[in-house]
PDB file of C-alpha atoms in Angstrom:
ATOM      1  CA  MET A  17      -8.989   3.290 -14.029  1.00 48.00           C
ATOM      2  CA  PHE A  18      -7.409   6.466 -15.389  1.00 44.00           C
ATOM      3  CA  GLY A  19      -5.499   9.406 -13.915  1.00 47.00           C
ATOM      4  CA  SER A  20      -6.178  13.078 -14.639  1.00 51.00           C
ATOM      5  CA  LYS A  21      -4.316  12.884 -17.966  1.00 53.00           C
ATOM      6  CA  SER A  22      -5.977   9.583 -18.920  1.00 51.00           C
ATOM      7  CA  GLU A  23      -2.973   7.562 -17.734  1.00 57.00           C
ATOM      8  CA  ILE A  24      -3.769   3.943 -17.009  1.00 64.00           C
ATOM      9  CA  LEU A  25      -3.557   3.426 -13.247  1.00 71.00           C
ATOM     10  CA  ASP A  26      -4.058  -0.352 -13.146  1.00 67.00           C
ATOM     11  CA  LEU A  27      -1.297  -1.961 -15.225  1.00 64.00           C
ATOM     12  CA  GLY A  28      -1.671  -5.577 -14.115  1.00 66.00           C
ATOM     13  CA  ARG A  29       1.393  -7.634 -15.014  1.00 65.00           C
ATOM     14  CA  ARG A  30       2.408  -5.439 -17.998  1.00 71.00           C
ATOM     15  CA  GLN A  31       5.171  -3.753 -16.011  1.00 73.00           C
ATOM     16  CA  ARG A  32       6.760  -4.064 -12.585  1.00 69.00           C
ATOM     17  CA  TYR A  33       7.443  -0.488 -11.553  1.00 80.00           C
ATOM     18  CA  LEU A  34       4.682   1.918 -10.690  1.00 80.00           C
ATOM     19  CA  THR A  35       4.308   5.038 -12.806  1.00 84.00           C
ATOM     20  CA  PRO A  36       4.462   8.596 -11.403  1.00 86.00           C
ATOM     21  CA  ALA A  37       0.671   8.845 -11.885  1.00 85.00           C
ATOM     22  CA  GLN A  38       0.136   5.679  -9.819  1.00 85.00           C
ATOM     23  CA  LYS A  39       2.453   6.933  -7.082  1.00 88.00           C
ATOM     24  CA  LEU A  40       0.558  10.221  -6.956  1.00 89.00           C
ATOM     25  CA  ALA A  41      -2.800   8.436  -6.694  1.00 88.00           C
ATOM     26  CA  ILE A  42      -1.527   6.138  -3.924  1.00 90.00           C
ATOM     27  CA  ALA A  43      -0.001   9.116  -2.087  1.00 90.00           C
ATOM     28  CA  GLU A  44      -3.346  10.883  -2.278  1.00 89.00           C
ATOM     29  CA  ARG A  45      -5.083   7.812  -0.860  1.00 89.00           C
ATOM     30  CA  ASP A  46      -2.535   7.000   1.885  1.00 91.00           C
ATOM     31  CA  GLY A  47      -1.386  10.535   2.730  1.00 90.00           C
ATOM     32  CA  GLY A  48       2.065   9.241   3.709  1.00 92.00           C
ATOM     33  CA  CYS A  49       3.333   5.996   5.212  1.00 95.00           C
ATOM     34  CA  ALA A  50       0.155   3.972   5.593  1.00 95.00           C
ATOM     35  CA  ARG A  51       1.536   2.250   8.695  1.00 95.00           C
ATOM     36  CA  CYS A  52       3.153   5.039  10.743  1.00 93.00           C
ATOM     37  CA  GLY A  53       2.002   8.259   9.021  1.00 92.00           C
ATOM     38  CA  ALA A  54       5.457   9.506   7.910  1.00 93.00           C
ATOM     39  CA  PRO A  55       5.191  12.219   5.203  1.00 92.00           C
ATOM     40  CA  PRO A  56       5.017  11.097   1.544  1.00 90.00           C
ATOM     41  CA  GLY A  57       8.544  12.400   0.861  1.00 91.00           C
ATOM     42  CA  PHE A  58       9.890   9.732   3.231  1.00 94.00           C
ATOM     43  CA  THR A  59       8.037   6.866   1.531  1.00 94.00           C
ATOM     44  CA  SER A  60       8.073   4.619  -1.506  1.00 92.00           C
ATOM     45  CA  VAL A  61       5.376   2.405  -2.983  1.00 90.00           C
ATOM     46  CA  HIS A  62       5.392  -1.238  -1.908  1.00 89.00           C
ATOM     47  CA  HIS A  63       3.661  -4.034  -3.853  1.00 88.00           C
ATOM     48  CA  ILE A  64       1.358  -5.646  -1.280  1.00 88.00           C
ATOM     49  CA  ARG A  65       1.387  -8.933  -3.146  1.00 84.00           C
ATOM     50  CA  TRP A  66       5.008  -9.023  -4.241  1.00 72.00           C
ATOM     51  CA  TRP A  67       5.684  -8.763  -7.973  1.00 71.00           C
ATOM     52  CA  ALA A  68       8.349 -11.452  -8.355  1.00 66.00           C
ATOM     53  CA  ALA A  69       7.607 -13.877  -5.529  1.00 64.00           C
ATOM     54  CA  HIS A  70       3.796 -13.887  -5.646  1.00 65.00           C
ATOM     55  CA  GLY A  71       2.790 -12.593  -9.088  1.00 65.00           C
ATOM     56  CA  GLY A  72       1.514  -9.278  -7.721  1.00 72.00           C
ATOM     57  CA  ARG A  73      -0.041  -6.766 -10.079  1.00 76.00           C
ATOM     58  CA  THR A  74       1.001  -3.169 -10.622  1.00 71.00           C
ATOM     59  CA  ASP A  75      -2.407  -1.776  -9.676  1.00 81.00           C
ATOM     60  CA  LEU A  76      -3.536   0.863  -7.179  1.00 83.00           C
ATOM     61  CA  GLY A  77      -5.159  -1.771  -4.989  1.00 83.00           C
ATOM     62  CA  ASN A  78      -1.866  -3.667  -4.757  1.00 87.00           C
ATOM     63  CA  GLY A  79       0.269  -0.670  -3.819  1.00 88.00           C
ATOM     64  CA  VAL A  80       0.800   0.994  -0.456  1.00 92.00           C
ATOM     65  CA  LEU A  81       3.077   3.838   0.656  1.00 93.00           C
ATOM     66  CA  LEU A  82       5.583   2.797   3.302  1.00 95.00           C
ATOM     67  CA  CYS A  83       8.604   4.476   4.860  1.00 96.00           C
ATOM     68  CA  THR A  84      11.848   2.487   4.831  1.00 96.00           C
ATOM     69  CA  GLU A  85      11.438   1.249   8.420  1.00 96.00           C
ATOM     70  CA  CYS A  86       7.854   0.076   7.931  1.00 95.00           C
ATOM     71  CA  HIS A  87       8.765  -1.488   4.566  1.00 94.00           C
ATOM     72  CA  HIS A  88      11.409  -3.599   6.334  1.00 94.00           C
ATOM     73  CA  VAL A  89       8.971  -4.586   9.096  1.00 92.00           C
ATOM     74  CA  ILE A  90       6.501  -5.822   6.471  1.00 91.00           C
ATOM     75  CA  HIS A  91       9.134  -7.754   4.499  1.00 86.00           C
ATOM     76  CA  ASP A  92      11.289  -9.067   7.337  1.00 92.00           C
ATOM     77  CA  ASP A  93       8.857  -9.670  10.187  1.00 93.00           C
ATOM     78  CA  GLY A  94       5.972 -11.395   8.401  1.00 91.00           C
ATOM     79  CA  TRP A  95       3.257  -8.745   8.498  1.00 95.00           C
ATOM     80  CA  SER A  96       0.548  -8.774   5.844  1.00 94.00           C
ATOM     81  CA  VAL A  97      -1.172  -5.772   4.278  1.00 94.00           C
ATOM     82  CA  GLU A  98      -4.549  -5.354   2.656  1.00 93.00           C
ATOM     83  CA  ILE A  99      -6.408  -2.373   1.233  1.00 92.00           C
ATOM     84  CA  ARG A 100     -10.018  -2.341   2.356  1.00 91.00           C
ATOM     85  CA  ASP A 101     -12.641  -0.444   0.380  1.00 86.00           C
ATOM     86  CA  THR A 102     -11.966   1.632  -2.736  1.00 80.00           C
ATOM     87  CA  GLY A 103     -11.496   5.218  -3.826  1.00 73.00           C
ATOM     88  CA  THR A 104     -11.380   7.872  -1.109  1.00 70.00           C
ATOM     89  CA  ARG A 105     -12.611   5.337   1.474  1.00 80.00           C
ATOM     90  CA  ALA A 106      -9.735   2.916   0.849  1.00 86.00           C
ATOM     91  CA  THR A 107      -7.638   2.219   3.952  1.00 89.00           C
ATOM     92  CA  ALA A 108      -4.589   0.053   4.577  1.00 93.00           C
ATOM     93  CA  TRP A 109      -4.865  -2.617   7.273  1.00 95.00           C
ATOM     94  CA  PHE A 110      -1.850  -4.423   8.713  1.00 96.00           C
ATOM     95  CA  THR A 111      -1.997  -7.914  10.206  1.00 97.00           C
ATOM     96  CA  PRO A 112       0.856  -8.872  12.529  1.00 96.00           C
ATOM     97  CA  PRO A 113       2.495 -12.292  12.458  1.00 96.00           C
ATOM     98  CA  ALA A 114       1.378 -14.827  15.074  1.00 95.00           C
ATOM     99  CA  SER A 115       4.695 -14.346  16.869  1.00 94.00           C
ATOM    100  CA  ALA A 116       3.728 -10.721  17.609  1.00 93.00           C
ATOM    101  CA  ASP A 117      -0.014 -11.285  18.111  1.00 95.00           C
ATOM    102  CA  PRO A 118      -1.332 -14.860  18.411  1.00 96.00           C
ATOM    103  CA  THR A 119      -4.813 -13.667  17.373  1.00 97.00           C
ATOM    104  CA  ARG A 120      -3.387 -11.876  14.299  1.00 97.00           C
ATOM    105  CA  THR A 121      -5.838  -9.021  14.810  1.00 97.00           C
ATOM    106  CA  PRO A 122      -5.671  -6.561  11.875  1.00 96.00           C
ATOM    107  CA  GLN A 123      -4.700  -2.981  12.738  1.00 94.00           C
ATOM    108  CA  ARG A 124      -5.883  -0.005  10.749  1.00 94.00           C
ATOM    109  CA  GLY A 125      -2.961   1.936   9.320  1.00 91.00           C
ATOM    110  CA  LEU A 126      -2.315   5.556  10.132  1.00 83.00           C
ATOM    111  CA  SER A 127      -2.846   8.252   7.575  1.00 66.00           C
ATOM    112  CA  ALA A 128      -1.412  11.720   7.283  1.00 53.00           C
ATOM    113  CA  HIS A 129      -4.850  12.847   6.101  1.00 53.00           C
ATOM    114  CA  LEU A 130      -7.307  14.201   8.643  1.00 50.00           C
ATOM    115  CA  ASP A 131     -10.565  12.287   8.723  1.00 53.00           C
ATOM    116  CA  LEU A 132     -13.091  15.093   8.449  1.00 46.00           C
ATOM    117  CA  ALA A 133     -16.116  12.926   7.725  1.00 48.00           C
ATOM    118  CA  ALA A 134     -18.859  13.323  10.273  1.00 39.00           C
TER     119      ALA A 134
END
């Protein structure tokens, strides 16, 4: 996958840190913190499958925008994240730990984008 200037947007395991082009693409997809909807300026990109601990890839499908508070909730409280669908239909879903929800029912993340599809 390539950005507007033919930048590679899926880097795999070649490098750990996301590029500015990847961050821009993820910000366009998520519209802000994918969990609480905070504006993009208050967020950073989080590897869904962690780089060091779980061999996560530096790809668009493995990145999600999170504000500092939501980032800590994900890391410290045992939530899991997945991106469902691709492209403009891609949406982050958050699954709580069993201690917060015994059924572990996934919750669709919020987005700063308005859903204008009819």
